[in-house]
Structure formats: structure tokens, C-alpha cells
PDB file of C-alpha atoms in Angstrom:
ATOM      1  CA  UNK N   1     202.114 180.096  25.623  1.00 54.00           C
ATOM      2  CA  UNK N   2     200.140 177.331  27.816  1.00 57.00           C
ATOM      3  CA  UNK N   3     197.561 175.715  27.973  1.00 56.00           C
ATOM      4  CA  UNK N   4     193.766 177.654  26.859  1.00 56.00           C
ATOM      5  CA  UNK N   5     192.229 178.738  29.959  1.00 57.00           C
ATOM      6  CA  UNK N   6     189.910 176.242  31.011  1.00 57.00           C
ATOM      7  CA  UNK N   7     185.802 176.452  32.946  1.00 60.00           C
ATOM      8  CA  UNK N   8     186.640 173.699  34.992  1.00 59.00           C
ATOM      9  CA  UNK N   9     183.895 172.450  33.310  1.00 59.00           C
ATOM     10  CA  UNK N  10     183.596 169.505  31.390  1.00 61.00           C
ATOM     11  CA  UNK N  11     182.094 167.969  27.822  1.00 69.00           C
ATOM     12  CA  UNK N  12     178.357 167.927  28.433  1.00 78.00           C
ATOM     13  CA  UNK N  13     175.492 166.385  26.228  1.00 80.00           C
ATOM     14  CA  UNK N  14     174.527 162.777  26.277  1.00 78.00           C
ATOM     15  CA  UNK N  15     177.269 159.692  24.819  1.00 84.00           C
ATOM     16  CA  UNK N  16     177.252 158.969  21.600  1.00 85.00           C
ATOM     17  CA  UNK N  17     175.482 156.344  19.906  1.00 86.00           C
ATOM     18  CA  UNK N  18     177.597 153.929  18.736  1.00 89.00           C
ATOM     19  CA  UNK N  19     176.334 151.332  15.721  1.00 94.00           C
ATOM     20  CA  UNK N  20     176.693 148.114  15.688  1.00 96.00           C
ATOM     21  CA  UNK N  21     176.986 147.575  11.838  1.00 96.00           C
ATOM     22  CA  UNK N  22     176.123 143.727  11.602  1.00 96.00           C
ATOM     23  CA  UNK N  23     172.938 144.252  13.765  1.00 96.00           C
ATOM     24  CA  UNK N  24     172.947 147.117  11.426  1.00 96.00           C
ATOM     25  CA  UNK N  25     173.240 145.015   7.962  1.00 94.00           C
ATOM     26  CA  UNK N  26     171.280 142.673   8.061  1.00 94.00           C
ATOM     27  CA  UNK N  27     168.904 145.176   9.172  1.00 96.00           C
ATOM     28  CA  UNK N  28     169.112 147.016   5.420  1.00 94.00           C
ATOM     29  CA  UNK N  29     169.074 143.315   4.453  1.00 92.00           C
ATOM     30  CA  UNK N  30     165.592 142.858   4.612  1.00 92.00           C
ATOM     31  CA  UNK N  31     165.007 146.286   3.438  1.00 92.00           C
ATOM     32  CA  UNK N  32     164.523 148.035   6.816  1.00 95.00           C
ATOM     33  CA  UNK N  33     164.033 152.238   6.415  1.00 95.00           C
ATOM     34  CA  UNK N  34     166.233 155.082   8.540  1.00 96.00           C
ATOM     35  CA  UNK N  35     163.183 155.517  10.013  1.00 97.00           C
ATOM     36  CA  UNK N  36     162.642 152.229  11.491  1.00 96.00           C
ATOM     37  CA  UNK N  37     166.505 152.174  11.350  1.00 97.00           C
ATOM     38  CA  UNK N  38     166.368 154.541  13.792  1.00 97.00           C
ATOM     39  CA  UNK N  39     163.481 152.841  15.899  1.00 97.00           C
ATOM     40  CA  UNK N  40     165.541 149.629  15.992  1.00 96.00           C
ATOM     41  CA  UNK N  41     168.591 151.541  17.642  1.00 96.00           C
ATOM     42  CA  UNK N  42     166.154 154.488  20.308  1.00 94.00           C
ATOM     43  CA  UNK N  43     167.435 157.628  18.083  1.00 95.00           C
ATOM     44  CA  UNK N  44     166.958 160.534  15.627  1.00 96.00           C
ATOM     45  CA  UNK N  45     167.583 160.139  12.009  1.00 97.00           C
ATOM     46  CA  UNK N  46     169.954 161.940  12.342  1.00 97.00           C
ATOM     47  CA  UNK N  47     171.855 160.021  14.372  1.00 96.00           C
ATOM     48  CA  UNK N  48     171.788 157.451  12.037  1.00 97.00           C
ATOM     49  CA  UNK N  49     172.687 160.079   9.356  1.00 97.00           C
ATOM     50  CA  UNK N  50     175.781 161.088  11.199  1.00 96.00           C
ATOM     51  CA  UNK N  51     177.170 158.170  11.931  1.00 97.00           C
ATOM     52  CA  UNK N  52     177.155 156.666   9.259  1.00 97.00           C
ATOM     53  CA  UNK N  53     179.450 159.707   7.225  1.00 97.00           C
ATOM     54  CA  UNK N  54     181.623 159.250  10.826  1.00 95.00           C
ATOM     55  CA  UNK N  55     182.170 155.589  10.781  1.00 96.00           C
ATOM     56  CA  UNK N  56     181.442 153.830   7.064  1.00 96.00           C
ATOM     57  CA  UNK N  57     182.040 157.415   4.876  1.00 97.00           C
ATOM     58  CA  UNK N  58     179.355 156.933   2.623  1.00 96.00           C
ATOM     59  CA  UNK N  59     176.120 158.087   3.494  1.00 96.00           C
ATOM     60  CA  UNK N  60     172.994 156.552   4.669  1.00 97.00           C
ATOM     61  CA  UNK N  61     171.369 156.244   1.326  1.00 95.00           C
ATOM     62  CA  UNK N  62     174.720 154.495  -0.360  1.00 95.00           C
ATOM     63  CA  UNK N  63     175.310 152.545   2.323  1.00 96.00           C
ATOM     64  CA  UNK N  64     171.221 151.251   2.389  1.00 95.00           C
ATOM     65  CA  UNK N  65     171.908 151.070  -1.351  1.00 93.00           C
ATOM     66  CA  UNK N  66     175.257 148.973  -1.141  1.00 92.00           C
ATOM     67  CA  UNK N  67     173.448 146.747   1.885  1.00 92.00           C
ATOM     68  CA  UNK N  68     170.323 145.739   0.659  1.00 92.00           C
ATOM     69  CA  UNK N  69     171.795 143.769  -2.273  1.00 91.00           C
ATOM     70  CA  UNK N  70     172.079 141.455   0.376  1.00 89.00           C
ATOM     71  CA  UNK N  71     168.989 141.206   1.302  1.00 89.00           C
ATOM     72  CA  UNK N  72     167.935 141.221  -2.823  1.00 88.00           C
ATOM     73  CA  UNK N  73     170.521 138.420  -2.880  1.00 90.00           C
ATOM     74  CA  UNK N  74     168.806 135.845  -0.743  1.00 88.00           C
ATOM     75  CA  UNK N  75     165.455 136.915  -1.919  1.00 83.00           C
ATOM     76  CA  UNK N  76     166.317 135.321  -5.350  1.00 84.00           C
ATOM     77  CA  UNK N  77     167.836 132.358  -4.003  1.00 87.00           C
ATOM     78  CA  UNK N  78     164.523 131.501  -1.634  1.00 84.00           C
ATOM     79  CA  UNK N  79     162.601 131.812  -5.224  1.00 79.00           C
ATOM     80  CA  UNK N  80     164.927 129.771  -7.164  1.00 79.00           C
ATOM     81  CA  UNK N  81     164.469 127.238  -4.329  1.00 80.00           C
ATOM     82  CA  UNK N  82     160.891 127.270  -3.721  1.00 79.00           C
ATOM     83  CA  UNK N  83     161.065 126.830  -8.324  1.00 71.00           C
ATOM     84  CA  UNK N  84     162.824 123.954  -7.776  1.00 72.00           C
ATOM     85  CA  UNK N  85     161.194 121.956  -4.234  1.00 74.00           C
ATOM     86  CA  UNK N  86     157.877 123.379  -4.907  1.00 71.00           C
ATOM     87  CA  UNK N  87     157.673 123.951  -1.509  1.00 70.00           C
ATOM     88  CA  UNK N  88     157.506 127.453   0.939  1.00 69.00           C
ATOM     89  CA  UNK N  89     154.703 130.617   0.902  1.00 76.00           C
ATOM     90  CA  UNK N  90     154.624 130.710  -3.693  1.00 78.00           C
ATOM     91  CA  UNK N  91     152.456 134.087  -3.224  1.00 81.00           C
ATOM     92  CA  UNK N  92     154.339 136.138  -1.490  1.00 75.00           C
ATOM     93  CA  UNK N  93     157.888 135.202  -2.344  1.00 76.00           C
ATOM     94  CA  UNK N  94     155.983 137.280  -5.630  1.00 82.00           C
ATOM     95  CA  UNK N  95     154.676 139.380  -3.946  1.00 81.00           C
ATOM     96  CA  UNK N  96     158.276 139.842  -2.383  1.00 77.00           C
ATOM     97  CA  UNK N  97     159.565 139.619  -6.118  1.00 81.00           C
ATOM     98  CA  UNK N  98     157.690 142.778  -7.052  1.00 86.00           C
ATOM     99  CA  UNK N  99     158.314 144.508  -4.498  1.00 81.00           C
ATOM    100  CA  UNK N 100     161.504 144.589  -4.792  1.00 77.00           C
ATOM    101  CA  UNK N 101     162.882 142.636  -7.687  1.00 80.00           C
ATOM    102  CA  UNK N 102     161.379 144.853 -10.092  1.00 80.00           C
ATOM    103  CA  UNK N 103     159.487 141.044 -11.228  1.00 82.00           C
ATOM    104  CA  UNK N 104     156.079 142.470 -12.561  1.00 82.00           C
ATOM    105  CA  UNK N 105     153.773 141.610 -14.281  1.00 78.00           C
ATOM    106  CA  UNK N 106     154.796 143.392 -17.860  1.00 72.00           C
ATOM    107  CA  UNK N 107     151.357 141.998 -19.780  1.00 59.00           C
ATOM    108  CA  UNK N 108     151.725 143.760 -23.833  1.00 57.00           C
ATOM    109  CA  UNK N 109     149.376 145.346 -25.800  1.00 61.00           C
ATOM    110  CA  UNK N 110     146.149 143.551 -26.632  1.00 60.00           C
ATOM    111  CA  UNK N 111     147.158 144.188 -30.353  1.00 60.00           C
ATOM    112  CA  UNK N 112     150.527 143.049 -29.881  1.00 61.00           C
ATOM    113  CA  UNK N 113     151.240 139.951 -30.487  1.00 58.00           C
ATOM    114  CA  UNK N 114     154.653 137.912 -29.299  1.00 57.00           C
ATOM    115  CA  UNK N 115     156.801 134.971 -31.376  1.00 62.00           C
ATOM    116  CA  UNK N 116     158.186 132.261 -29.849  1.00 54.00           C
ATOM    117  CA  UNK N 117     160.571 130.190 -31.688  1.00 58.00           C
ATOM    118  CA  UNK N 118     161.970 127.886 -29.363  1.00 52.00           C
ATOM    119  CA  UNK N 119     164.811 125.532 -30.672  1.00 56.00           C
ATOM    120  CA  UNK N 120     164.243 121.654 -31.649  1.00 56.00           C
ATOM    121  CA  UNK N 121     165.870 120.435 -29.234  1.00 51.00           C
ATOM    122  CA  UNK N 122     163.932 121.956 -26.356  1.00 49.00           C
ATOM    123  CA  UNK N 123     161.712 119.173 -24.169  1.00 53.00           C
ATOM    124  CA  UNK N 124     159.826 121.337 -21.237  1.00 55.00           C
ATOM    125  CA  UNK N 125     159.735 118.841 -19.516  1.00 57.00           C
ATOM    126  CA  UNK N 126     163.721 118.602 -18.514  1.00 56.00           C
ATOM    127  CA  UNK N 127     164.214 115.158 -19.777  1.00 56.00           C
ATOM    128  CA  UNK N 128     167.047 114.743 -23.065  1.00 55.00           C
ATOM    129  CA  UNK N 129     166.366 113.774 -26.250  1.00 54.00           C
ATOM    130  CA  UNK N 130     169.045 111.135 -27.570  1.00 51.00           C
TER     131      UNK N 130
END
């Protein structure tokens, strides 16, 4: 047997779009959607889906869940920094917390009374009692 016959034509089609996975991770950390990512890389959503499977071995949904966590951790960290320092746009941090960190305003029904038993040693001003 010899070589398969060639018609002399090279493979056609547009070149494969290479994804910069460091950029992709940054986009995921700011909660970018599939549509936004495709726009950023100037390709179709299907191309992003195929690239995830090809290069990462994960669907886009699986990859994005994994990578979006770092953005959520950064947001939570910033909330703590602002809470401790008292600077920054508190309203925006509250809104972002509600959107991405499941920090909703869960108010109990009016007929339900919540009781809190605080330990005697708890000092709300943060100073230690001797």
C-alpha cells in the first residue's frame, strides 16, 4: 500500500482560534458570561465551548464554575477589608454580595420572633473584659 491519494489541495477553513487561558481565568473571575467571553475573543460561543473541551477537558459551564470561585473569594475578601477599614463603596459591595455570594435580605415572617442569647463575655465594642 502506498500513500493515500491527494488532490493537491491543502486543508481549508479559517485557522483555529487560540484562547489565552490566563485571560479567560480573569474574565471568569469577574463573572463574565459565555456571550461576553466570546465577544472578548472575537469568536462564536460554540468556538469557546469547543476550546474548553479541547484544551481544558471541561465544558464551558464546568470550567466557569471552577474559575468564577476566585472572583467570589476576592469579592468576599474586599467586603471584609471594607468592613474592617470603613472605606470603599459599601452599597456596591452589598449589591455584589447579594448577586454573587447569596447574601440576600432574609427577613423572618412578622409573626416569627427571633431570640438571640449572647454569651455574657461578649462585648460588642470589641474590648476585652478582664
